[in-house]
Amino acid sequence: MDLEALEELPLTYSEVGATAGGQRPAGYGHLAVSRQIGTGQPRFERAADAVLHWGMQTGAGLRVQTSSPVVTVDAIVVVTMMGFLRAPCRVVYVVDEPDIRGFGYGTLPGHPESGEERFIVRRDPDTSAVFAEVSSFSKPAAWWSKAGTPAVRVMQRLIAQRYLRAV
């Protein structure tokens, strides 16, 4: 399926934007990881630029096909893992504030999971410490992800750690 066809499809979950407010919707598995990645405004700006150009995904070794080279609301992205596992998503919000930047995307039909993931870089204004954060809520959408839920959760945690290292 091409990116244009994906633009017409609805998201596969109803709690759109829930990761933006820090809400943890019931009925989903939840993930939240964070790591300090440096200090200072220049480090924050470099990391934010990477995140808003799909750098967490590409830096984690995933293949990325996007409708936009820069993250924008409604941009479509298909992340391919292990050379064959395609995960189509749509950006549902972008955060662009002085000390926090990033975005959240939600799953589209064909994704093995249903839910939302948030990719953020933030700078603590008091200490100037810079943090990368990934959080998500999801539940299986494909038969094989339902059957292999424990393995899928481990894989999600490993990929989230790779996202953090990527920036």
XYZ file of N, CA and C in Angstrom:
501
model
N 0.841 -1.178 0.000
C 0.000 0.000 0.000
C 0.889 1.244 0.000
N 0.562 2.194 -0.863
C 1.381 3.402 -0.946
C 0.937 4.424 0.102
N 1.749 5.459 0.280
C 1.483 6.473 1.305
C 0.180 7.217 1.050
N -0.133 7.499 -0.208
C -1.375 8.211 -0.523
C -2.597 7.412 -0.090
N -2.570 6.124 -0.287
C -3.692 5.279 0.124
C -3.833 5.282 1.645
N -2.710 5.318 2.349
C -2.746 5.340 3.814
C -3.348 6.632 4.349
N -3.197 7.737 3.605
C -3.734 9.029 4.052
C -5.246 8.977 4.238
N -5.909 8.108 3.491
C -7.373 8.020 3.536
C -7.888 7.127 4.666
N -7.014 6.362 5.292
C -7.447 5.393 6.304
C -7.592 6.028 7.679
N -8.541 5.518 8.479
C -8.721 6.039 9.841
C -7.687 5.428 10.795
N -7.438 6.113 11.884
C -6.603 5.548 12.939
C -7.319 4.336 13.525
N -6.569 3.438 14.133
C -7.141 2.172 14.615
C -7.487 2.188 16.107
N -7.552 3.363 16.708
C -7.852 3.478 18.137
C -8.608 4.795 18.352
N -9.298 4.909 19.471
C -10.135 6.102 19.688
C -9.505 7.150 20.605
N -8.479 6.812 21.351
C -7.904 7.730 22.341
C -6.823 8.622 21.724
N -7.148 9.246 20.600
C -6.186 10.034 19.834
C -5.674 11.208 20.669
N -4.351 11.319 20.749
C -3.716 12.397 21.489
C -3.505 12.115 22.962
N -3.863 10.932 23.417
C -3.753 10.622 24.848
C -2.311 10.679 25.354
N -1.332 10.387 24.513
C 0.056 10.458 24.987
C 0.493 11.906 25.217
N -0.160 12.857 24.580
C 0.198 14.271 24.758
C -0.116 14.747 26.166
N -1.183 14.218 26.737
C -1.588 14.640 28.075
C -1.069 13.744 29.177
N -0.270 12.764 28.792
C 0.260 11.846 29.793
C -0.759 10.846 30.304
N -1.924 10.808 29.675
C -2.956 9.861 30.094
C -2.540 8.444 29.734
N -2.981 7.499 30.516
C -2.702 6.099 30.253
C -4.042 5.386 30.087
N -4.537 5.289 28.874
C -5.858 4.684 28.665
C -5.896 3.228 29.147
N -6.999 2.869 29.736
C -7.198 1.494 30.202
C -7.317 0.568 29.000
N -6.961 -0.695 29.211
C -7.108 -1.707 28.181
C -5.917 -1.835 27.245
N -4.847 -1.121 27.529
C -3.651 -1.140 26.688
C -2.436 -1.478 27.540
N -1.393 -1.984 26.881
C -0.092 -2.063 27.507
C 0.550 -0.686 27.437
N 1.318 -0.325 28.444
C 1.933 1.002 28.500
C 3.443 0.885 28.563
N 4.114 1.862 27.976
C 5.574 1.905 27.954
C 6.000 3.353 28.161
N 7.017 3.556 28.989
C 7.600 4.891 29.166
C 9.073 4.703 29.497
N 9.943 5.268 28.648
C 11.387 5.210 28.889
C 11.951 6.610 28.675
N 12.995 6.906 29.430
C 13.615 8.222 29.373
C 15.095 8.075 29.668
N 15.891 8.964 29.076
C 17.333 8.934 29.320
C 17.892 10.339 29.138
N 18.792 10.734 30.038
C 19.485 11.999 29.829
C 20.481 11.799 28.700
N 20.472 12.736 27.749
C 21.327 12.604 26.570
C 22.351 13.729 26.461
N 22.410 14.563 27.468
C 23.383 15.655 27.456
C 22.879 16.843 28.225
N 23.534 17.994 28.007
C 23.139 19.233 28.661
C 23.295 20.399 27.688
N 22.548 21.452 27.949
C 22.704 22.695 27.213
C 21.772 22.858 26.034
N 21.587 24.119 25.672
C 20.696 24.472 24.564
C 21.163 23.904 23.226
N 22.476 23.942 22.904
C 22.887 23.361 21.616
C 22.557 21.866 21.511
N 22.746 21.136 22.603
C 22.424 19.691 22.588
C 20.926 19.488 22.397
N 20.137 20.296 23.093
C 18.682 20.225 22.949
C 18.270 20.486 21.500
N 18.825 21.526 20.888
C 18.458 21.882 19.516
C 18.832 20.770 18.523
N 20.022 20.180 18.684
C 20.434 19.089 17.783
C 19.513 17.885 17.931
N 19.205 17.526 19.177
C 18.344 16.369 19.415
C 16.926 16.627 18.905
N 16.406 17.831 19.134
C 15.060 18.164 18.669
C 14.993 18.116 17.151
N 16.026 18.642 16.493
C 16.069 18.600 15.033
C 16.064 17.147 14.534
N 16.821 16.303 15.200
C 16.847 14.883 14.809
C 15.473 14.246 14.978
N 14.832 14.465 16.114
C 13.516 13.871 16.365
C 12.510 14.334 15.315
N 12.540 15.617 14.973
C 11.553 16.162 14.038
C 11.893 15.889 12.572
N 12.966 15.129 12.356
C 13.318 14.643 11.005
C 13.410 13.118 11.004
N 12.605 12.471 11.854
C 12.497 11.009 11.936
C 13.793 10.353 12.427
N 14.639 11.104 13.119
C 15.945 10.599 13.549
C 15.904 9.489 14.575
N 14.882 9.468 15.433
C 14.800 8.355 16.388
C 14.589 7.049 15.638
N 13.727 7.086 14.640
C 13.414 5.868 13.900
C 14.606 5.426 13.033
N 15.142 6.346 12.230
C 16.257 5.958 11.362
C 17.505 5.637 12.166
N 17.737 6.387 13.234
C 18.901 6.140 14.084
C 18.819 4.826 14.833
N 17.615 4.312 14.997
C 17.422 3.012 15.653
C 17.608 1.863 14.668
N 17.930 2.189 13.408
C 18.165 1.146 12.416
C 16.918 0.693 11.679
N 15.839 1.458 11.787
C 14.604 1.100 11.111
C 14.522 1.817 9.770
N 13.885 1.183 8.815
C 13.674 1.817 7.518
C 12.408 2.655 7.615
N 12.472 3.879 7.114
C 11.361 4.812 7.246
C 10.977 5.352 5.875
N 9.699 5.255 5.559
C 9.137 5.861 4.356
C 8.115 6.884 4.847
N 8.253 8.154 4.436
C 7.380 9.200 4.959
C 6.776 10.042 3.844
N 5.665 10.679 4.164
C 5.047 11.616 3.227
C 5.667 13.007 3.356
N 6.510 13.201 4.370
C 7.153 14.498 4.603
C 8.514 14.270 5.267
N 9.566 14.945 4.799
C 10.884 14.769 5.432
C 10.948 15.352 6.839
N 10.038 16.291 7.130
C 9.936 16.900 8.456
C 8.614 16.433 9.062
N 8.634 16.127 10.350
C 7.417 15.696 11.028
C 6.402 16.840 11.036
N 5.206 16.555 10.540
C 4.087 17.504 10.561
C 2.823 16.729 10.911
N 1.833 17.439 11.438
C 0.554 16.800 11.735
C -0.015 16.218 10.446
N -0.501 15.005 10.530
C -1.093 14.226 9.433
C -0.064 13.594 8.498
N 1.233 13.797 8.752
C 2.244 13.104 7.943
C 2.072 11.598 8.144
N 2.289 10.867 7.085
C 2.221 9.409 7.121
C 3.647 8.876 7.176
N 3.847 7.866 7.992
C 5.147 7.198 8.074
C 4.903 5.695 8.111
N 5.710 4.974 7.363
C 5.701 3.507 7.439
C 7.087 3.097 7.903
N 7.132 2.533 9.093
C 8.383 2.053 9.668
C 8.475 0.564 9.359
N 9.602 0.155 8.813
C 9.800 -1.261 8.508
C 10.885 -1.807 9.419
N 10.545 -2.886 10.101
C 11.458 -3.549 11.026
C 11.785 -4.941 10.504
N 12.985 -5.372 10.759
C 13.438 -6.712 10.389
C 13.282 -6.978 8.892
N 13.234 -5.922 8.101
C 13.178 -6.064 6.657
C 11.818 -6.384 6.073
N 10.840 -6.734 6.901
C 9.545 -7.129 6.347
C 8.338 -6.655 7.156
N 8.513 -6.340 8.413
C 7.396 -5.975 9.280
C 7.090 -4.493 9.116
N 5.974 -4.201 8.439
C 5.590 -2.816 8.158
C 4.621 -2.305 9.220
N 4.878 -1.058 9.666
C 4.050 -0.455 10.702
C 3.622 0.953 10.252
N 2.457 1.093 9.604
C 2.013 2.405 9.146
C 1.391 3.234 10.275
N 1.744 4.531 10.289
C 1.247 5.455 11.311
C 0.967 6.828 10.714
N 0.197 7.616 11.458
C -0.061 9.017 11.101
C 0.316 9.885 12.300
N 0.997 10.995 12.032
C 1.330 11.937 13.096
C 0.039 12.616 13.545
N -0.239 12.561 14.851
C -1.480 13.124 15.383
C -1.251 14.453 16.099
N -0.028 14.744 16.505
C 0.292 16.056 17.073
C 1.791 16.280 17.024
N 2.163 17.558 17.057
C 3.557 17.975 17.128
C 3.684 18.915 18.314
N 4.755 18.764 19.081
C 5.051 19.641 20.211
C 6.234 20.515 19.816
N 6.050 21.821 19.902
C 7.119 22.759 19.568
C 7.090 23.902 20.586
N 7.692 23.648 21.738
C 7.756 24.620 22.824
C 9.222 24.899 23.118
N 9.513 25.970 23.865
C 10.916 26.324 24.111
C 11.763 25.195 24.707
N 11.198 24.397 25.607
C 11.983 23.362 26.280
C 11.504 21.945 26.022
N 10.601 21.762 25.071
C 10.132 20.416 24.743
C 9.692 20.382 23.273
N 10.213 19.389 22.551
C 9.858 19.239 21.136
C 9.701 17.762 20.814
N 8.840 17.494 19.872
C 8.637 16.119 19.454
C 7.271 15.930 18.840
N 6.782 14.701 18.896
C 5.509 14.395 18.234
C 4.957 13.077 18.749
N 3.710 12.852 18.380
C 3.068 11.571 18.644
C 2.451 11.065 17.367
N 2.548 9.754 17.165
C 1.852 9.182 16.008
C 1.005 8.007 16.435
N -0.044 7.787 15.617
C -0.994 6.729 15.903
C -1.003 5.697 14.797
N -1.462 4.521 15.154
C -1.435 3.392 14.230
C -2.570 3.463 13.203
N -2.242 2.958 12.022
C -3.189 2.843 10.918
C -3.431 1.361 10.627
N -4.491 1.031 9.886
C -4.718 -0.363 9.508
C -3.465 -0.952 8.842
N -3.141 -2.180 9.218
C -1.943 -2.845 8.721
C -0.820 -2.850 9.740
N -0.926 -2.004 10.760
C 0.063 -2.001 11.859
C -0.240 -3.206 12.743
N 0.796 -3.908 13.239
C 0.546 -5.079 14.085
C -0.025 -4.740 15.459
N 0.041 -3.473 15.852
C -0.501 -3.023 17.131
C -1.515 -1.915 16.871
N -2.286 -1.574 17.888
C -3.219 -0.470 17.834
C -2.899 0.443 19.008
N -2.626 1.725 18.732
C -2.316 2.651 19.808
C -1.515 3.837 19.324
N -0.790 4.449 20.254
C -0.098 5.701 19.979
C 1.272 5.707 20.644
N 2.213 6.405 20.006
C 3.565 6.503 20.542
C 4.020 7.963 20.475
N 4.730 8.392 21.520
C 5.203 9.776 21.650
C 6.721 9.784 21.703
N 7.336 10.699 20.949
C 8.788 10.857 20.876
C 9.112 12.308 21.237
N 9.797 12.504 22.347
C 10.009 13.852 22.876
C 11.462 14.051 23.277
N 11.924 15.280 23.094
C 13.182 15.733 23.669
C 12.820 16.930 24.538
N 13.299 16.944 25.763
C 13.001 18.082 26.635
C 14.262 18.539 27.356
N 14.281 19.829 27.662
C 15.392 20.421 28.392
C 14.859 20.949 29.709
N 15.499 20.551 30.806
C 15.131 21.057 32.123
C 15.678 22.482 32.232
N 14.810 23.489 32.371
C 15.291 24.870 32.392
C 16.152 25.191 33.621
N 16.007 24.436 34.690
C 16.790 24.701 35.902
C 18.205 24.150 35.816
N 18.349 22.938 35.260
C 19.668 22.286 35.229
C 20.285 22.263 33.845
N 19.487 22.553 32.822
C 19.906 22.488 31.421
C 20.123 21.054 30.930
N 19.755 20.061 31.748
C 19.856 18.660 31.333
C 18.859 18.392 30.205
N 19.296 17.615 29.221
C 18.461 17.272 28.070
C 18.091 15.796 28.158
N 16.809 15.509 27.974
C 16.300 14.147 28.066
C 15.577 13.757 26.784
N 15.725 12.520 26.389
C 14.925 11.922 25.322
C 13.914 11.007 26.008
N 12.683 11.035 25.515
C 11.630 10.234 26.132
C 10.768 9.581 25.061
N 10.386 8.348 25.328
C 9.454 7.627 24.458
C 8.381 7.045 25.366
N 7.128 7.259 24.998
C 6.026 6.657 25.750
C 4.971 6.188 24.765
N 4.220 5.180 25.178
C 3.210 4.642 24.268
C 2.137 3.881 25.028
N 1.048 3.668 24.337
C 0.039 2.699 24.763
C -0.341 1.901 23.531
N -0.487 0.603 23.693
C -0.806 -0.242 22.542
C -1.416 -1.554 22.980
N -2.104 -2.171 22.022
C -2.624 -3.525 22.198
C -2.524 -4.223 20.856
N -2.479 -5.542 20.868
C -2.315 -6.279 19.620
C -3.458 -6.012 18.638
N -3.090 -5.917 17.356
C -4.081 -5.753 16.297
C -4.019 -6.897 15.286
N -2.902 -7.597 15.217
C -2.733 -8.722 14.290
C -2.794 -10.031 15.084
N -3.195 -11.090 14.422
C -3.316 -12.381 15.120
C -1.996 -12.788 15.741
N -0.894 -12.575 15.020
C 0.401 -13.041 15.517
C 0.908 -12.176 16.670
N 0.514 -10.871 16.695
C 0.936 -10.053 17.837
C 0.097 -10.396 19.067
N -1.145 -10.840 18.868
C -1.963 -11.311 19.992
C -1.360 -12.593 20.557
N -0.987 -13.505 19.665
C -0.413 -14.786 20.102
C 0.956 -14.616 20.767
N 1.687 -13.612 20.336
C 3.038 -13.419 20.866
C 3.186 -12.182 21.722
N 2.128 -11.798 22.443
C 2.143 -10.558 23.220
C 3.376 -10.403 24.106
N 3.793 -11.408 24.887
C 4.986 -11.199 25.721
C 6.237 -10.870 24.897
N 6.422 -11.542 23.787
C 7.589 -11.270 22.936
C 7.479 -9.894 22.288
N 6.274 -9.509 21.889
C 6.069 -8.187 21.280
C 6.404 -7.091 22.286
N 6.002 -7.258 23.535
C 6.290 -6.252 24.573
C 7.799 -6.117 24.800
N 8.514 -7.220 24.799
C 9.971 -7.165 24.935
C 10.574 -6.430 23.741
N 10.106 -6.738 22.549
C 10.609 -6.083 21.344
C 10.325 -4.578 21.390
N 9.143 -4.185 21.857
C 8.807 -2.762 21.966
C 9.769 -2.039 22.913
N 10.080 -2.677 24.033
C 10.991 -2.060 25.004
C 12.400 -1.928 24.414
N 12.856 -2.944 23.701
C 14.185 -2.888 23.078
C 14.253 -1.795 22.011
N 13.223 -1.678 21.203
C 13.206 -0.646 20.168
C 13.154 0.740 20.812
N 12.380 0.893 21.888
C 12.319 2.188 22.581
C 13.698 2.588 23.098
N 14.453 1.631 23.622
C 15.819 1.931 24.081
C 16.703 2.341 22.907
N 16.505 1.712 21.755
C 17.264 2.094 20.552
C 16.895 3.502 20.103
N 15.619 3.876 20.239
C 15.200 5.243 19.915
C 15.971 6.254 20.763
N 16.069 5.976 22.060
C 16.758 6.899 22.966
C 18.230 7.034 22.592
N 18.875 5.915 22.283
C 20.284 5.956 21.894
C 20.487 6.692 20.565
N 19.468 6.696 19.726
C 19.595 7.293 18.395
C 19.794 8.798 18.432
N 19.330 9.441 19.486
C 19.473 10.900 19.540
C 20.559 11.288 20.535
